[in-house]
Tab-separated table of C-alpha atoms and ligand atoms in Angstrom:
chain	number	residue	atom	x	y	z
W	269	UNK	CA	44.002	103.684	155.142
W	270	UNK	CA	40.550	102.296	155.665
W	271	UNK	CA	37.681	102.103	153.071
W	272	UNK	CA	34.444	101.984	154.895
W	273	UNK	CA	31.876	99.404	153.827
W	274	UNK	CA	28.764	100.624	152.168
W	275	UNK	CA	30.200	104.097	151.632
W	276	UNK	CA	31.514	106.295	148.748
W	277	UNK	CA	35.243	106.911	149.346
W	278	UNK	CA	37.085	109.477	147.238
W	279	UNK	CA	40.788	109.163	146.623
W	280	UNK	CA	42.232	112.569	145.913
W	281	UNK	CA	45.560	114.367	145.763
W	282	UNK	CA	48.377	115.600	143.482
W	283	UNK	CA	49.344	113.731	140.453
W	284	UNK	CA	51.843	111.046	141.271
W	285	UNK	CA	50.436	110.812	144.801
W	286	UNK	CA	49.493	107.079	144.540
W	287	UNK	CA	45.924	106.989	143.667
W	288	UNK	CA	46.017	104.575	140.783
W	289	UNK	CA	48.667	102.528	142.615
W	290	UNK	CA	46.279	102.112	145.489
W	291	UNK	CA	43.439	100.971	143.121
W	292	UNK	CA	45.950	98.452	141.582
W	293	UNK	CA	46.909	97.151	144.927
W	294	UNK	CA	43.313	96.737	145.886
W	295	UNK	CA	42.465	94.683	142.676
W	296	UNK	CA	45.575	92.672	143.182
W	297	UNK	CA	47.218	93.773	139.828
W	298	UNK	CA	50.117	95.113	141.792
W	299	UNK	CA	51.554	93.379	144.998
W	300	UNK	CA	52.585	95.524	148.047
W	301	UNK	CA	56.397	95.607	148.665
W	302	UNK	CA	55.547	96.051	152.367
W	303	UNK	CA	52.500	96.313	154.520
W	304	UNK	CA	49.118	94.618	153.813
W	305	UNK	CA	46.040	95.131	151.590
W	306	UNK	CA	43.114	93.511	153.268
W	307	UNK	CA	39.800	92.986	151.338
W	308	UNK	CA	36.984	91.835	153.638
W	309	UNK	CA	39.678	90.650	156.154
W	310	UNK	CA	41.593	88.710	153.697
W	311	UNK	CA	45.168	89.626	152.791
W	312	UNK	CA	45.742	89.948	149.056
W	313	UNK	CA	49.481	89.828	149.315
W	314	UNK	CA	50.037	86.066	149.526
W	315	UNK	CA	47.192	84.946	147.359
W	316	UNK	CA	47.711	82.752	144.454
W	317	UNK	CA	46.148	83.284	141.085
W	318	UNK	CA	43.028	81.146	141.725
W	319	UNK	CA	42.359	82.915	145.225
W	320	UNK	CA	42.914	86.238	143.624
W	321	UNK	CA	40.450	85.476	140.775
W	322	UNK	CA	37.900	84.573	143.294
W	323	UNK	CA	38.354	87.793	145.210
W	324	UNK	CA	38.296	89.802	141.976
W	325	UNK	CA	34.991	88.271	141.154
W	326	UNK	CA	33.614	90.359	143.976
W	327	UNK	CA	35.145	93.597	142.675
W	328	UNK	CA	34.244	95.756	139.610
W	329	UNK	CA	36.707	98.156	138.183
W	330	UNK	CA	36.217	101.120	135.830
W	331	UNK	CA	39.436	101.624	134.084
W	332	UNK	CA	40.650	105.231	133.027
W	333	UNK	CA	39.549	105.665	129.490
W	334	UNK	CA	36.832	102.925	129.882
W	335	UNK	CA	39.197	100.251	128.285
W	336	UNK	CA	36.325	98.845	126.223
W	337	UNK	CA	37.073	95.979	123.852
W	338	UNK	CA	37.186	97.797	120.503
W	339	UNK	CA	36.052	94.858	118.347
W	340	UNK	CA	33.009	93.981	120.466
W	341	UNK	CA	29.634	95.695	120.526
W	342	UNK	CA	28.461	97.601	123.533
W	343	UNK	CA	26.213	94.527	124.376
W	344	UNK	CA	29.195	92.016	124.220
W	345	UNK	CA	31.405	94.328	126.365
W	346	UNK	CA	28.977	94.122	129.175
W	347	UNK	CA	28.376	90.492	128.541
W	348	UNK	CA	32.036	89.715	128.685
W	349	UNK	CA	32.415	89.147	132.466
W	350	UNK	CA	29.270	87.134	132.527
W	351	UNK	CA	30.595	84.794	129.798
W	352	UNK	CA	34.061	84.725	131.372
W	353	UNK	CA	32.904	83.937	134.895
W	354	UNK	CA	29.578	82.205	134.960
W	355	UNK	CA	27.694	79.466	132.781
W	356	UNK	CA	24.442	81.416	132.649
W	357	UNK	CA	22.102	80.613	129.728
W	358	UNK	CA	22.061	83.139	126.931
W	359	UNK	CA	18.605	84.530	127.712
W	360	UNK	CA	19.606	85.414	131.238
W	361	UNK	CA	22.789	86.931	130.008
W	362	UNK	CA	20.810	89.127	127.799
W	363	UNK	CA	18.357	90.187	130.636
W	364	UNK	CA	21.254	91.047	132.878
W	365	UNK	CA	23.112	93.002	130.184
W	366	UNK	CA	20.091	95.039	129.255
W	367	UNK	CA	19.396	95.687	133.037
W	368	UNK	CA	22.996	96.981	133.557
W	369	UNK	CA	22.872	99.055	130.419
W	370	UNK	CA	19.402	100.403	131.624
W	371	UNK	CA	20.914	101.445	134.852
W	372	UNK	CA	23.406	103.718	133.184
W	373	UNK	CA	20.838	104.994	130.696
W	374	UNK	CA	22.146	103.241	127.566
W	375	UNK	CA	19.907	100.140	126.988
W	376	UNK	CA	19.332	101.316	123.422
W	377	UNK	CA	23.096	101.771	122.556
W	378	UNK	CA	23.541	97.904	122.799
W	379	UNK	CA	24.251	97.392	119.080
W	380	UNK	CA	26.823	100.051	118.746
W	381	UNK	CA	30.570	99.526	118.525
W	382	UNK	CA	32.861	101.415	120.837
W	383	UNK	CA	34.019	103.657	118.075
W	384	UNK	CA	30.547	104.805	117.616
W	385	UNK	CA	29.967	106.129	121.212
W	386	UNK	CA	31.242	109.296	122.901
W	387	UNK	CA	33.716	109.512	125.713
W	388	UNK	CA	31.017	109.931	128.284
W	389	UNK	CA	28.971	106.982	126.945
W	390	UNK	CA	32.134	104.871	127.036
W	391	UNK	CA	32.535	105.666	130.593
W	392	UNK	CA	28.974	104.564	131.338
W	393	UNK	CA	29.475	101.382	129.436
W	394	UNK	CA	32.522	100.635	131.352
W	395	UNK	CA	30.427	101.080	134.494
W	396	UNK	CA	27.746	98.746	133.205
W	397	UNK	CA	30.608	96.238	132.623
W	398	UNK	CA	31.929	96.669	136.025
W	399	UNK	CA	28.629	95.998	137.666
W	400	UNK	CA	27.689	93.079	135.510
W	401	UNK	CA	28.723	90.476	138.142
W	402	UNK	CA	27.011	92.463	140.916
W	403	UNK	CA	30.252	93.303	142.829
W	404	UNK	CA	30.380	94.219	146.431
W	405	UNK	CA	33.276	96.797	145.821
W	406	UNK	CA	33.287	99.102	142.884
W	407	UNK	CA	36.530	100.948	141.895
W	408	UNK	CA	36.698	103.919	139.551
W	409	UNK	CA	40.034	105.357	138.252
W	410	UNK	CA	39.413	108.972	137.074
W	411	UNK	CA	35.642	108.531	136.117
W	412	UNK	CA	35.194	112.173	135.423
W	413	UNK	CA	38.235	112.930	133.192
W	414	UNK	CA	37.426	114.322	129.680
W	415	UNK	CA	33.765	114.758	130.422
W	416	UNK	CA	31.641	117.829	129.671
W	417	UNK	CA	30.058	119.509	132.819
W	418	UNK	CA	26.693	117.773	132.275
W	419	UNK	CA	28.138	114.223	131.614
W	420	UNK	CA	30.443	114.796	134.589
W	421	UNK	CA	27.446	115.518	136.907
W	422	UNK	CA	25.637	112.540	135.519
W	423	UNK	CA	28.484	110.354	136.240
W	424	UNK	CA	28.924	111.533	139.633
W	425	UNK	CA	25.243	111.017	140.460
W	426	UNK	CA	25.459	107.512	138.968
W	427	UNK	CA	28.329	106.580	141.252
W	428	UNK	CA	26.266	107.802	144.181
W	429	UNK	CA	23.041	106.136	143.139
W	430	UNK	CA	24.638	102.832	142.256
W	431	UNK	CA	26.318	102.696	145.685
W	432	UNK	CA	23.133	103.205	147.469
W	433	UNK	CA	20.806	101.165	145.192
W	434	UNK	CA	22.984	98.130	144.981
W	435	UNK	CA	24.395	98.299	148.506
W	436	UNK	CA	27.976	98.580	147.229
W	437	UNK	CA	31.182	99.942	148.658
W	438	UNK	CA	32.736	102.463	146.209
W	439	UNK	CA	35.986	104.075	145.854
W	440	UNK	CA	37.134	106.413	143.005
W	441	UNK	CA	40.217	108.362	142.240
W	442	UNK	CA	39.456	111.898	140.883
W	443	UNK	CA	40.790	115.424	140.224
W	444	UNK	CA	37.352	116.947	140.021
W	445	UNK	CA	37.099	118.480	143.426
W	446	UNK	CA	33.656	119.931	143.340
W	447	UNK	CA	31.774	116.942	142.246
W	448	UNK	CA	33.945	114.700	144.300
W	449	UNK	CA	33.265	116.469	147.492
W	450	UNK	CA	29.562	116.614	146.583
W	451	UNK	CA	29.029	112.845	146.546
W	452	UNK	CA	31.693	111.411	148.738
W	453	UNK	CA	31.172	110.276	152.392
W	454	UNK	CA	34.846	109.623	153.064
W	455	UNK	CA	37.838	111.291	151.584
W	456	UNK	CA	41.452	110.109	151.524
W	457	UNK	CA	44.119	112.482	150.315
W	458	UNK	CA	47.332	110.905	149.078
W	459	UNK	CA	50.616	112.700	148.549
W	460	UNK	CA	53.996	111.320	147.619
W	461	UNK	CA	52.857	107.741	148.418
W	462	UNK	CA	51.388	108.568	151.803
W	463	UNK	CA	48.087	109.132	153.330
W	464	UNK	CA	48.026	112.911	154.004
W	465	UNK	CA	44.628	113.146	155.318
W	466	UNK	CA	41.380	110.934	155.795
W	467	UNK	CA	38.032	111.898	157.111
W	468	UNK	CA	34.601	113.213	156.307
W	469	UNK	CA	33.971	115.834	153.772
W	470	UNK	CA	33.234	118.571	156.233
W	471	UNK	CA	36.650	117.529	157.981
W	472	UNK	CA	38.498	118.080	154.670
W	473	UNK	CA	36.896	121.394	154.122
W	474	UNK	CA	37.757	122.501	157.793
W	475	UNK	CA	41.142	121.208	157.839
W	476	UNK	CA	43.934	123.691	158.628
W	477	UNK	CA	46.629	121.299	157.373
W	478	UNK	CA	48.694	123.092	154.881
W	479	UNK	CA	48.640	120.435	152.111
W	480	UNK	CA	44.972	119.695	152.554
W	481	UNK	CA	44.263	123.464	152.495
W	482	UNK	CA	46.406	123.919	149.357
W	483	UNK	CA	44.700	121.125	147.543
W	484	UNK	CA	41.143	121.755	148.593
W	485	UNK	CA	41.525	125.461	147.859
W	486	UNK	CA	43.327	124.794	144.495
W	487	UNK	CA	46.312	127.032	145.395
W	488	UNK	CA	49.345	126.717	143.050
W	489	UNK	CA	51.746	127.474	146.032
W	490	UNK	CA	52.098	125.252	148.985
W	491	UNK	CA	53.790	122.019	150.227
W	492	UNK	CA	52.690	119.963	146.995
W	493	UNK	CA	55.771	119.485	145.071
W	494	UNK	CA	56.042	120.331	141.328
W	495	UNK	CA	59.160	118.287	140.651
W	496	UNK	CA	59.344	114.462	140.376
W	497	UNK	CA	62.001	113.645	143.217
W	498	UNK	CA	65.321	114.349	141.640
W	499	UNK	CA	69.178	114.859	142.424
W	500	UNK	CA	70.025	118.475	143.159
W	501	UNK	CA	70.231	120.779	140.108
W	502	UNK	CA	73.948	121.297	140.740
W	503	UNK	CA	74.506	117.507	140.301
W	504	UNK	CA	72.422	116.964	137.125
W	505	UNK	CA	73.923	119.973	135.212
W	506	UNK	CA	77.475	119.850	136.687
W	507	UNK	CA	77.338	123.489	137.688
W	508	UNK	CA	78.036	125.630	140.696
W	509	UNK	CA	75.532	126.812	143.328
W	510	UNK	CA	75.156	130.217	141.909
W	511	UNK	CA	74.270	128.985	138.516
W	512	UNK	CA	71.931	126.369	139.889
W	513	UNK	CA	70.156	129.015	141.842
W	514	UNK	CA	69.405	130.988	138.519
W	515	UNK	CA	67.839	127.790	137.100
W	516	UNK	CA	65.799	127.090	140.255
W	517	UNK	CA	64.452	130.658	140.155
W	518	UNK	CA	63.591	130.795	136.477
D	156	LIG	N1	55.448	99.777	139.469
D	156	LIG	C1	55.969	100.840	139.924
D	156	LIG	N2	57.302	100.953	140.377
D	156	LIG	C2	57.914	102.141	140.641
D	156	LIG	N3	57.167	103.270	140.893
D	156	LIG	C3	55.938	103.298	140.575
D	156	LIG	C4	55.256	102.129	140.032
D	156	LIG	N4	53.933	102.355	139.713
D	156	LIG	C5	53.776	103.703	139.999
D	156	LIG	N5	55.028	104.197	140.419
D	156	LIG	C6	55.220	105.630	140.868
D	156	LIG	O1	54.381	105.876	141.998
D	156	LIG	C7	53.796	107.159	141.907
D	156	LIG	C8	52.347	107.221	142.084
D	156	LIG	O2	51.845	106.831	140.917
D	156	LIG	P1	50.198	106.822	140.651
D	156	LIG	O3	49.901	106.404	139.122
D	156	LIG	O4	49.595	105.906	141.608
D	156	LIG	O5	49.795	108.301	140.727
D	156	LIG	P2	48.363	109.051	140.863
D	156	LIG	O6	48.146	109.530	142.202
D	156	LIG	O7	47.425	107.942	140.204
D	156	LIG	O8	48.557	110.204	139.877
D	156	LIG	P3	47.687	110.826	138.683
D	156	LIG	O9	46.755	111.753	139.383
D	156	LIG	O10	48.697	111.559	137.752
D	156	LIG	O11	46.995	109.760	138.024
D	156	LIG	C9	54.460	107.935	140.834
D	156	LIG	O12	55.510	108.599	141.189
D	156	LIG	C10	54.837	106.645	139.870
D	156	LIG	O13	55.936	106.992	139.055
D	157	LIG	MG1	46.247	108.015	138.433
């Protein structure tokens, strides 16, 4: 697949399709068993730890559930990558942290601890931390999960605005179809570890491909499989075909 520079790309598709895996490959947390993962033309596969760190410094990641450090204040969470990767003076760190918190509307939440913020706030704090180092690529794993309809829309708008205001390249994995299609430029549908489709939002919506149609129209029946790949029922239960059929149909 190709993630266009400067655009917002949505990674969608049924659960287990490979969205999180793709983001982990892009961040270098997982290495590809085959094929290549190129970031700005550089192959992440053969990189050593030092090279990987240098590349990661140009990426921001919003983890699922925010993954804030529970024993650090909101301020310290956002300051963390700056302290870890730079030698900036304290006054400058303070200004950058407040600027990033301001960008997500939470400048005044800086003294709170993660246990004192709501789920939606935690996501936004995670976003502030992800943009602390002014990344070129911003990745979000399920930025909308567990949010109320208003917070969800706020988060979606934020992804779009940050991308355009900071000149980023953004990619997010999501199950929220409506907001996703509202903010994305480019859509990649992953199913069963393969790219089932990639194209513009208009192309997704117009696609006659059975899987794309099933997914975009939220149909329970279609080519998307329900079962994790398994041996035939006959084999697992040690029964004959007729009995297997009754399990299959139940
Ligand atoms: N390290 C691994 N080794 C083997 N299989 C793996 C590994 N990591 C993930 N998988 C498998 O790859 C498939 C894709 O998983 P992934 O987490 O990327 O799905 P996803 O699209 O993010 O799904 P969801 O929408 O449920 O979050 C799953 O079947 C999973 O079990
Ligand atoms: Mg996932």
